[in-house]
mmCIF file of C-alpha atoms in Angstrom:
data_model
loop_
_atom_site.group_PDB
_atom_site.id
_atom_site.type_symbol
_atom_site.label_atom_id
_atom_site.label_comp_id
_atom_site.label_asym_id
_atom_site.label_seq_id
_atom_site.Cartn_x
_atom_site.Cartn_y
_atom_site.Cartn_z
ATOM 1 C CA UNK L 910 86.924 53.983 152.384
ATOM 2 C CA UNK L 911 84.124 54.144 149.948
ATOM 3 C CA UNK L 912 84.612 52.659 146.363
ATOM 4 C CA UNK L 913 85.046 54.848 143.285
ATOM 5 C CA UNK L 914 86.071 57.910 145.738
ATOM 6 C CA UNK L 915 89.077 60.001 144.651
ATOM 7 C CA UNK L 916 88.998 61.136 148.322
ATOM 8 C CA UNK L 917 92.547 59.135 149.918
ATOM 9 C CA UNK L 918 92.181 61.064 153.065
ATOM 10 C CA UNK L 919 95.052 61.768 155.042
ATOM 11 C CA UNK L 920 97.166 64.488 154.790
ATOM 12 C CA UNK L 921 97.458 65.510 150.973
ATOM 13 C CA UNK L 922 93.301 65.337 151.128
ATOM 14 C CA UNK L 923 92.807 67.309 154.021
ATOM 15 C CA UNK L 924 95.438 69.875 153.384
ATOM 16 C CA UNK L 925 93.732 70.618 149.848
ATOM 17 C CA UNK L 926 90.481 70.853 151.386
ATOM 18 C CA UNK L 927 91.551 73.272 153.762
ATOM 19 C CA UNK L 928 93.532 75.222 150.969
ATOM 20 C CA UNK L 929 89.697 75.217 148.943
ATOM 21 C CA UNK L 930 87.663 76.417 151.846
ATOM 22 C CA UNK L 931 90.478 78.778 153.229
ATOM 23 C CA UNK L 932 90.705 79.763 149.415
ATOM 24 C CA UNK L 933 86.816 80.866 149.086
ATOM 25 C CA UNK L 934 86.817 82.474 152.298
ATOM 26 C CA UNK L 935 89.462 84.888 151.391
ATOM 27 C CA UNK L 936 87.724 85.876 147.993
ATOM 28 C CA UNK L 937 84.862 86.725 149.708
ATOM 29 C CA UNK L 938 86.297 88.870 152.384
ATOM 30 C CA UNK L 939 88.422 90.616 149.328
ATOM 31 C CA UNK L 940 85.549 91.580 147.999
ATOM 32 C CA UNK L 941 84.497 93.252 150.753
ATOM 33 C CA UNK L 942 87.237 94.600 151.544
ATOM 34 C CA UNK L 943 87.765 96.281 148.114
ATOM 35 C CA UNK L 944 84.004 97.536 148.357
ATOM 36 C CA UNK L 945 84.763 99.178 151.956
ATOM 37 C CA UNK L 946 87.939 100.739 150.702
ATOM 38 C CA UNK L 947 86.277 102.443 148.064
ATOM 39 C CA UNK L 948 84.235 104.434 150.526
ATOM 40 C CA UNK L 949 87.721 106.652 150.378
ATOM 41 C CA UNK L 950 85.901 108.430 147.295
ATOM 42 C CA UNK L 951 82.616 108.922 149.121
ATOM 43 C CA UNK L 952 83.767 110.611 152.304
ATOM 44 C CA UNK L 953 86.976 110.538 154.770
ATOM 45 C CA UNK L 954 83.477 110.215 157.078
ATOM 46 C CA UNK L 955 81.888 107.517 155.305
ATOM 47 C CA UNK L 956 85.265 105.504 155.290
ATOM 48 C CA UNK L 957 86.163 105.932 158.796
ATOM 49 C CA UNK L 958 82.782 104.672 160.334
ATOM 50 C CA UNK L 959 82.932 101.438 158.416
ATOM 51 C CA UNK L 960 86.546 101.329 159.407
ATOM 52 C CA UNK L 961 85.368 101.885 163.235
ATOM 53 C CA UNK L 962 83.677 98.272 162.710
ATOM 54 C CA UNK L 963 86.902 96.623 162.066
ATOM 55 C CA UNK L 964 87.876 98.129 165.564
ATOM 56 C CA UNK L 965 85.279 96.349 167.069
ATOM 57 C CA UNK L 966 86.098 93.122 169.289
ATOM 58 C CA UNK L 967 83.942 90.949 167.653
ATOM 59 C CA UNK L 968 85.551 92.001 164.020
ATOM 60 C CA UNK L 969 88.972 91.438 165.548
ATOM 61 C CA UNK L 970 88.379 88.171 166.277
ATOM 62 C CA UNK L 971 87.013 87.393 163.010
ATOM 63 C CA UNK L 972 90.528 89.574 161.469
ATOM 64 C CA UNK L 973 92.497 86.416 163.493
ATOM 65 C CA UNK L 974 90.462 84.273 161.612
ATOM 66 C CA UNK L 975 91.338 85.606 158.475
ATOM 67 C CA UNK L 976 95.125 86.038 159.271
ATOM 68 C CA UNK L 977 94.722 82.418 160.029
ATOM 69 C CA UNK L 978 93.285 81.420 156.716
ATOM 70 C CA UNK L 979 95.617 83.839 154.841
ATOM 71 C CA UNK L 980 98.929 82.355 156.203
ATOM 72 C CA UNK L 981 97.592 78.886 155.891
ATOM 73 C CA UNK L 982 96.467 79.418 152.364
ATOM 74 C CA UNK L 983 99.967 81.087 152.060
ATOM 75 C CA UNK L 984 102.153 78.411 153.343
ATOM 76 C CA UNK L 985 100.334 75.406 151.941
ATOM 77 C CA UNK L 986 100.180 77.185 148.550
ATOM 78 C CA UNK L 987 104.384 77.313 148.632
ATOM 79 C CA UNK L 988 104.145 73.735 149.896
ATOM 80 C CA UNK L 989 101.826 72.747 146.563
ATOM 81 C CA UNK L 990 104.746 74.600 144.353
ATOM 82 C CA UNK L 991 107.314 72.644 145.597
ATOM 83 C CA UNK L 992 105.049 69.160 145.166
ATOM 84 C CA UNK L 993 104.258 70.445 141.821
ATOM 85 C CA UNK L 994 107.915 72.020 140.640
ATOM 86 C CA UNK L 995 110.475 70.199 142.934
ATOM 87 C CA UNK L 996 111.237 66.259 142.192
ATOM 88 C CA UNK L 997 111.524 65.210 145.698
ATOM 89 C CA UNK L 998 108.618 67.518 146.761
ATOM 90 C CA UNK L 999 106.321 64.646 145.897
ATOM 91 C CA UNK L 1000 108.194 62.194 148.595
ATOM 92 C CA UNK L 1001 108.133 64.967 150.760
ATOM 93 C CA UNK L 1002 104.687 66.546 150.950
ATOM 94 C CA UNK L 1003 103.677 64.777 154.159
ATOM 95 C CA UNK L 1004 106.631 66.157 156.165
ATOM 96 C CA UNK L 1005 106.300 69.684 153.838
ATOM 97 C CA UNK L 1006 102.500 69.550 155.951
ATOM 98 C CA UNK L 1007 103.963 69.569 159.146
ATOM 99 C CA UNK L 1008 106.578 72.268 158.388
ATOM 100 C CA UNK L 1009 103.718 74.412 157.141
ATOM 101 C CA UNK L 1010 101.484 73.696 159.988
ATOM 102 C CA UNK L 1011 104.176 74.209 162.797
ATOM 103 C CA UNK L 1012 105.158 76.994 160.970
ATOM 104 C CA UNK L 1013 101.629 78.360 161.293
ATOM 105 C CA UNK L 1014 100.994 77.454 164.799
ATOM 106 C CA UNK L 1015 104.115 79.840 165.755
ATOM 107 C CA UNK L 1016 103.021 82.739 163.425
ATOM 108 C CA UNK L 1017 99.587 82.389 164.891
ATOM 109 C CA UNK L 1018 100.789 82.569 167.985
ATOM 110 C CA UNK L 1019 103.061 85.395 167.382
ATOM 111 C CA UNK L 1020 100.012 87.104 165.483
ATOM 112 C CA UNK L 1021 97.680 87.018 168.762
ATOM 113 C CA UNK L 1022 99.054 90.192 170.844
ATOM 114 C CA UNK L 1023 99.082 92.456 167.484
ATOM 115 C CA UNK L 1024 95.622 91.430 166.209
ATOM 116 C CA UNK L 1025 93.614 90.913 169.397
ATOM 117 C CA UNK L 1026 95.837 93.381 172.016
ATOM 118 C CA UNK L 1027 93.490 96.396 171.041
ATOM 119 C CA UNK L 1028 90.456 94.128 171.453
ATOM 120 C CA UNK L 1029 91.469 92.625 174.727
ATOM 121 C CA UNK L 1030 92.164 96.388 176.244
ATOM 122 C CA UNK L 1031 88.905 97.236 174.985
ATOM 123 C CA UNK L 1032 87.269 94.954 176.610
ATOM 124 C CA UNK L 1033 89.220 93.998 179.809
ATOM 125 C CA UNK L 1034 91.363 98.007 180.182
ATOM 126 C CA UNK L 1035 94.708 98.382 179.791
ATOM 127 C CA UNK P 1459 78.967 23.701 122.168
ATOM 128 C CA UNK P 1460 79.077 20.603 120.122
ATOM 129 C CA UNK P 1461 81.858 17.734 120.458
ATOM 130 C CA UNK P 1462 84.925 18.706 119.127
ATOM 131 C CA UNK P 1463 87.783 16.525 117.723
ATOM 132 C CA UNK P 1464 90.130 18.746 117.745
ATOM 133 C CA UNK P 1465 92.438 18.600 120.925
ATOM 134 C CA UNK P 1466 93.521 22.600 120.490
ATOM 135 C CA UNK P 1467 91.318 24.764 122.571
ATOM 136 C CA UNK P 1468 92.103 27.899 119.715
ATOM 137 C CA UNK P 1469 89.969 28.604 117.443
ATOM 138 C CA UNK P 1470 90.740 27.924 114.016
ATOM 139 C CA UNK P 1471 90.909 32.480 113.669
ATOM 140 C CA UNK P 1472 92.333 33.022 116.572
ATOM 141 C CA UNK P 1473 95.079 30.146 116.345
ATOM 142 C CA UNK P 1474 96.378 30.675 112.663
ATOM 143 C CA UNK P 1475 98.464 33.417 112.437
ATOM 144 C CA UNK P 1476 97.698 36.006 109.455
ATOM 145 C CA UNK P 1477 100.943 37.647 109.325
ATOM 146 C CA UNK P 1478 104.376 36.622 109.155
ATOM 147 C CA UNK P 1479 107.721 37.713 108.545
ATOM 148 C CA UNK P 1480 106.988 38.146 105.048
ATOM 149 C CA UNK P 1481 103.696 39.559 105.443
ATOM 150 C CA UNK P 1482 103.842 41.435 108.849
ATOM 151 C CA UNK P 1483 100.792 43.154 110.627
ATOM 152 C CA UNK P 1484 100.165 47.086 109.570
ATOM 153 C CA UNK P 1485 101.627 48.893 112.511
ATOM 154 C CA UNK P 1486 98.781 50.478 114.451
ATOM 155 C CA UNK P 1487 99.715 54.016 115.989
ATOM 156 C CA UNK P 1488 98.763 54.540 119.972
ATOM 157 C CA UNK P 1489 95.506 56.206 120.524
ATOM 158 C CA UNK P 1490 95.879 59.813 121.040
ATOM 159 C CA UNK P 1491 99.018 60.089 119.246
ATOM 160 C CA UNK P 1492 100.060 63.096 118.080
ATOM 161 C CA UNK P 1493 100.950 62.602 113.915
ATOM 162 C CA UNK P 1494 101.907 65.111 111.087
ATOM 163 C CA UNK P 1495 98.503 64.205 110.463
ATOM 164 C CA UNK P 1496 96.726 64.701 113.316
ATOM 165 C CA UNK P 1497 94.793 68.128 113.027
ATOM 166 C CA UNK P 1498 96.007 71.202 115.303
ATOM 167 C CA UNK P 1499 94.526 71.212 119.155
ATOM 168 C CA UNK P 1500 91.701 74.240 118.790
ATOM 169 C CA UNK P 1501 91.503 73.534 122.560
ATOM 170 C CA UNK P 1502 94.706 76.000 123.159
ATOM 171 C CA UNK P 1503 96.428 75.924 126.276
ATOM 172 C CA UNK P 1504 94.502 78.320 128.764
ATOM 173 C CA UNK P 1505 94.236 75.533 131.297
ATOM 174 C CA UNK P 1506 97.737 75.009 131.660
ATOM 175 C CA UNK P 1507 98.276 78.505 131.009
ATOM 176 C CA UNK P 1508 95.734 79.046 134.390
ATOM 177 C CA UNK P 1509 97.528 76.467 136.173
ATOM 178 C CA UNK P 1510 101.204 78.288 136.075
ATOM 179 C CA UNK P 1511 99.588 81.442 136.591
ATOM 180 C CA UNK P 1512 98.335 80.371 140.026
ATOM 181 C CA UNK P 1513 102.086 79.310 140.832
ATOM 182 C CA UNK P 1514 103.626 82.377 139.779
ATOM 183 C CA UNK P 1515 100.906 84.982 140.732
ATOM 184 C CA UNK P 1516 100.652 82.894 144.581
ATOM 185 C CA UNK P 1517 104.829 83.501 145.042
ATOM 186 C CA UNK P 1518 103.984 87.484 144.103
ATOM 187 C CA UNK P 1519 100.514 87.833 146.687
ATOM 188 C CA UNK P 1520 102.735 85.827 149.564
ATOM 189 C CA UNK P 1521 105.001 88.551 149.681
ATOM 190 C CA UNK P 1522 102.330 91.614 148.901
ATOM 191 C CA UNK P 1523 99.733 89.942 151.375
ATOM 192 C CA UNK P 1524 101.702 89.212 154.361
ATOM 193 C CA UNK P 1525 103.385 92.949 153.664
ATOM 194 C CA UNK P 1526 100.054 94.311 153.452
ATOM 195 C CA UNK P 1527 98.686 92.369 156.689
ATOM 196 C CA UNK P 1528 101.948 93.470 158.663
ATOM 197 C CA UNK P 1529 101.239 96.937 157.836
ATOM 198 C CA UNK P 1530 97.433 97.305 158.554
ATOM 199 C CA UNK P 1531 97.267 94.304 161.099
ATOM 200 C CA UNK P 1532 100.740 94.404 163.079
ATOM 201 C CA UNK P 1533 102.858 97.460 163.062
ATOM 202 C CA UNK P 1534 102.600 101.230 164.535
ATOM 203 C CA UNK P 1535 99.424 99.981 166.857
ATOM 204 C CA UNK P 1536 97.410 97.253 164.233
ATOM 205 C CA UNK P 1537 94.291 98.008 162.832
ATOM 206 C CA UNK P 1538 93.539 100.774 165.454
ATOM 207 C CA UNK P 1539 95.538 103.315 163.395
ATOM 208 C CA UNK P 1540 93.650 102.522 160.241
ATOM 209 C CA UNK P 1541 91.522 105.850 158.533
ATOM 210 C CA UNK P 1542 91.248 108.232 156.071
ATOM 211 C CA UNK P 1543 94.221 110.055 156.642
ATOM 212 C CA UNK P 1544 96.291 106.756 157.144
ATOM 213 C CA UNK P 1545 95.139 105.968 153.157
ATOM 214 C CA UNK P 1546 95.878 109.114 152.176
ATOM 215 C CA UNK P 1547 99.329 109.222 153.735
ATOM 216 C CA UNK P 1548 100.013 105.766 151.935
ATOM 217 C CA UNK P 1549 98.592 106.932 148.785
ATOM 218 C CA UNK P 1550 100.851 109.906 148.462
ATOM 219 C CA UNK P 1551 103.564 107.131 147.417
ATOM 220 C CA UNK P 1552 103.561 105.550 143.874
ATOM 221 C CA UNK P 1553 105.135 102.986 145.661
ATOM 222 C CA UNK P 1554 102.360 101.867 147.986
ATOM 223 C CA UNK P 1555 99.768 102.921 144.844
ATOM 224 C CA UNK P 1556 101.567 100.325 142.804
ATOM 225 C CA UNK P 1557 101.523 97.576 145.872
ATOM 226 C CA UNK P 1558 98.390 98.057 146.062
ATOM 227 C CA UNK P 1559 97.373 97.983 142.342
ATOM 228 C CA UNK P 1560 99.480 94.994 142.135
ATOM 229 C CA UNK P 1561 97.783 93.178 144.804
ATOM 230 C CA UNK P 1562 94.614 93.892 143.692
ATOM 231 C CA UNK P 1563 94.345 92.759 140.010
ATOM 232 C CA UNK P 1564 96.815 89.574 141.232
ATOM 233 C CA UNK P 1565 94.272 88.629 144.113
ATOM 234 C CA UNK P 1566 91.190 89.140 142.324
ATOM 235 C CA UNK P 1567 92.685 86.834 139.690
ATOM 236 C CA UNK P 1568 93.885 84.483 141.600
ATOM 237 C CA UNK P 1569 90.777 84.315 143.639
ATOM 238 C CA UNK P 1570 88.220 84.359 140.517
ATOM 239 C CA UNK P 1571 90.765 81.339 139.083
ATOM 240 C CA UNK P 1572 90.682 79.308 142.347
ATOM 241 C CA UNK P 1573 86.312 79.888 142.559
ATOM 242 C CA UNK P 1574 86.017 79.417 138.501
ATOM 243 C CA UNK P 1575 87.672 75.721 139.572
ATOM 244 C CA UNK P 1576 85.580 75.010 142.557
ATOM 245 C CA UNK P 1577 82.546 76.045 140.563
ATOM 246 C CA UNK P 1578 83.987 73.547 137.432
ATOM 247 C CA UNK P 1579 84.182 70.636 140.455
ATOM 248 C CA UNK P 1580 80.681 70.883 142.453
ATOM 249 C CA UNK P 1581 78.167 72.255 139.548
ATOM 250 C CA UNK P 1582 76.722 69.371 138.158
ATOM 251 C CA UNK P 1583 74.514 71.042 135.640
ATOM 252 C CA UNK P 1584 75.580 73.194 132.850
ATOM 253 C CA UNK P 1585 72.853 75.556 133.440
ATOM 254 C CA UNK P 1586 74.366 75.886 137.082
ATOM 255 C CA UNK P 1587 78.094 76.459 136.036
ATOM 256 C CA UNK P 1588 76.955 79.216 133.501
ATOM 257 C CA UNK P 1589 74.700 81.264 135.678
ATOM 258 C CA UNK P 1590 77.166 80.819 138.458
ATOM 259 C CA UNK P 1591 80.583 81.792 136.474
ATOM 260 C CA UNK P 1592 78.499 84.428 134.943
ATOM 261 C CA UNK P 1593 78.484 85.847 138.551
ATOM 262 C CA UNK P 1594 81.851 85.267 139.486
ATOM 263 C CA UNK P 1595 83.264 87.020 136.307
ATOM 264 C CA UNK P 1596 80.889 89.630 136.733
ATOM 265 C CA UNK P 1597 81.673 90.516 140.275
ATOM 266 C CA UNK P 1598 85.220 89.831 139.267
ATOM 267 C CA UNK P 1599 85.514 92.785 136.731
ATOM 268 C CA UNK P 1600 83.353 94.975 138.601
ATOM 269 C CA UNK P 1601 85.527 94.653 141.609
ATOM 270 C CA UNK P 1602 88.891 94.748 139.583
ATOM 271 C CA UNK P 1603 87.781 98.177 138.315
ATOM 272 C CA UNK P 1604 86.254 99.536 141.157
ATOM 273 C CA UNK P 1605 89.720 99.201 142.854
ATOM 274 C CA UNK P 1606 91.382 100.004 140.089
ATOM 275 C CA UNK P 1607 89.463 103.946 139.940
ATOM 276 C CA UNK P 1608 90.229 104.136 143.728
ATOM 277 C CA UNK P 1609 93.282 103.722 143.642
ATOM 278 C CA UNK P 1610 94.161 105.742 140.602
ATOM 279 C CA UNK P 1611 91.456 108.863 141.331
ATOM 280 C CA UNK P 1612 91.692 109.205 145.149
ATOM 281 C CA UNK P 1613 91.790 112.470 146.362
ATOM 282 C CA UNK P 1614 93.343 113.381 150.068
ATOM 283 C CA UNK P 1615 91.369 116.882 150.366
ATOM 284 C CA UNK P 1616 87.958 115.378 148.957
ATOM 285 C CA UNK P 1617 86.633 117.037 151.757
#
């Protein structure tokens, strides 16, 4: 390790850099997605063709992505109240990683017929 | 140094004591001490403030979020079922109006919080962090409103 680096590594570094970039990502798309909403007070027309986009295959994939980030973001974000509010969630926040990420790994999993199913009949027929 | 007689390696300040228990040392307060005399913080508390607000507002957007992405993403055939009319019949219900209002002004808050301290970390330069928070709030209110109208002036038979 470096010298005069706050940077520990590990899991309490990489789990807050995920929570920054998962974090920005998520901002952006919300922006976005509040700009394609308001096409609701342009036209039923204008709003459904942007929504036909998000039908797309390529857009669902990059929807899994953002469920991903989302639920990440989600669960790491309860794990950094307990850390912060809860006096053993200091001693704990290694394990309290885990929980979150095997918690996320069987939400993801659960998440893949739902988000990609239309996609995958799209592309492959029912 | 030249030769010294004297076998005591102190100094003749450092060894002889000033004070005593007659005549003890002024007490010295701790740096940073907060006194009766010490002049009120004009700092206030909006960091802190910020701080607990990403707490409380991130316990409220978990269960708005994942709502929200069961709804659109998950239920009654996923994003496939999403249009105009699917808004509108949503929108007929001060209850999903309110959700979604809530939601909103809580994410964009939230967000513009989490980017105003990533912006604070990487900018270097002042000139940078200025121009580059001057974006964020900008796109920040503009967005908050923008929602904000839709949501409160949408009309089902615009057409």
């Amino acid at each position: 390790m470096p010298a005069g680096t706050l940077y520990r590594g590990r899991e309490g570094m990489w789990s807050w850099v995920a929570h920054r970039v998962t974090g920005v990502l998520i901002f952006f798309f919300l922006f976005v997605h509040v700009l394609d909403t308001a096409l609701v007070r342009v036209s039923p027309e204008a709003y459904d063709d942007v929504v036909a986009t998000y039908k797309t295959p390529i857009v669902a994939c990059l929807e899994y992505g953002l469920v991903a980030a989302i639920l990440f973001h989600a669960l790491n974000g309860l794990r950094v109240i307990a850390v912060d509010f809860w006096s053993k969630g200091p001693r704990y926040q290694k394990q309290m990683l885990w929980t979150v990420v095997g918690v996320w790994v069987v939400l993801m999993a659960g998440a893949v017929y739902p988000v990609l199913g239309h996609a995958a009949a799209e592309l492959f027929g029912k | 140094m030249s030769a010294d007689t004297s076998s005591s390696a102190i100094g003749e300040v450092q060894g002889a004591s000033l004070y005593d228990v007659d005549n003890p040392a002024p007490y010295i307060e701790a740096p940073r001490k907060r006194t009766s005399k010490t002049p009120r913080s004009t700092r206030g508390n909006f960091e802190m403030a910020a701080w607990l607000f990403m707490r409380l507002s991130g316990i409220v957007l978990v269960v708005l979020v994942i709502g929200h992405l069961l709804i659109q993403l998950v239920l009654d055939g996923g994003v496939s079922k999403i249009g105009f009319a699917f808004v509108a019949g949503r929108w007929a219900s001060p209850f999903w109006q309110v959700w979604d209002l809530l939601m909103l002004w809580l994410a964009m808050l939230h967000g513009a919080n989490g980017l105003r301290t990533v912006i604070n970390d990487y900018a270097e330069r002042a000139n940078t962090r200025l121009w580059l928070k001057g974006l964020l709030y900008t796109a920040t209110v503009f967005t908050i409103l923008l929602g904000t109208l839709v949501i409160f002036t949408f009309d089902p038979n615009i057409r």
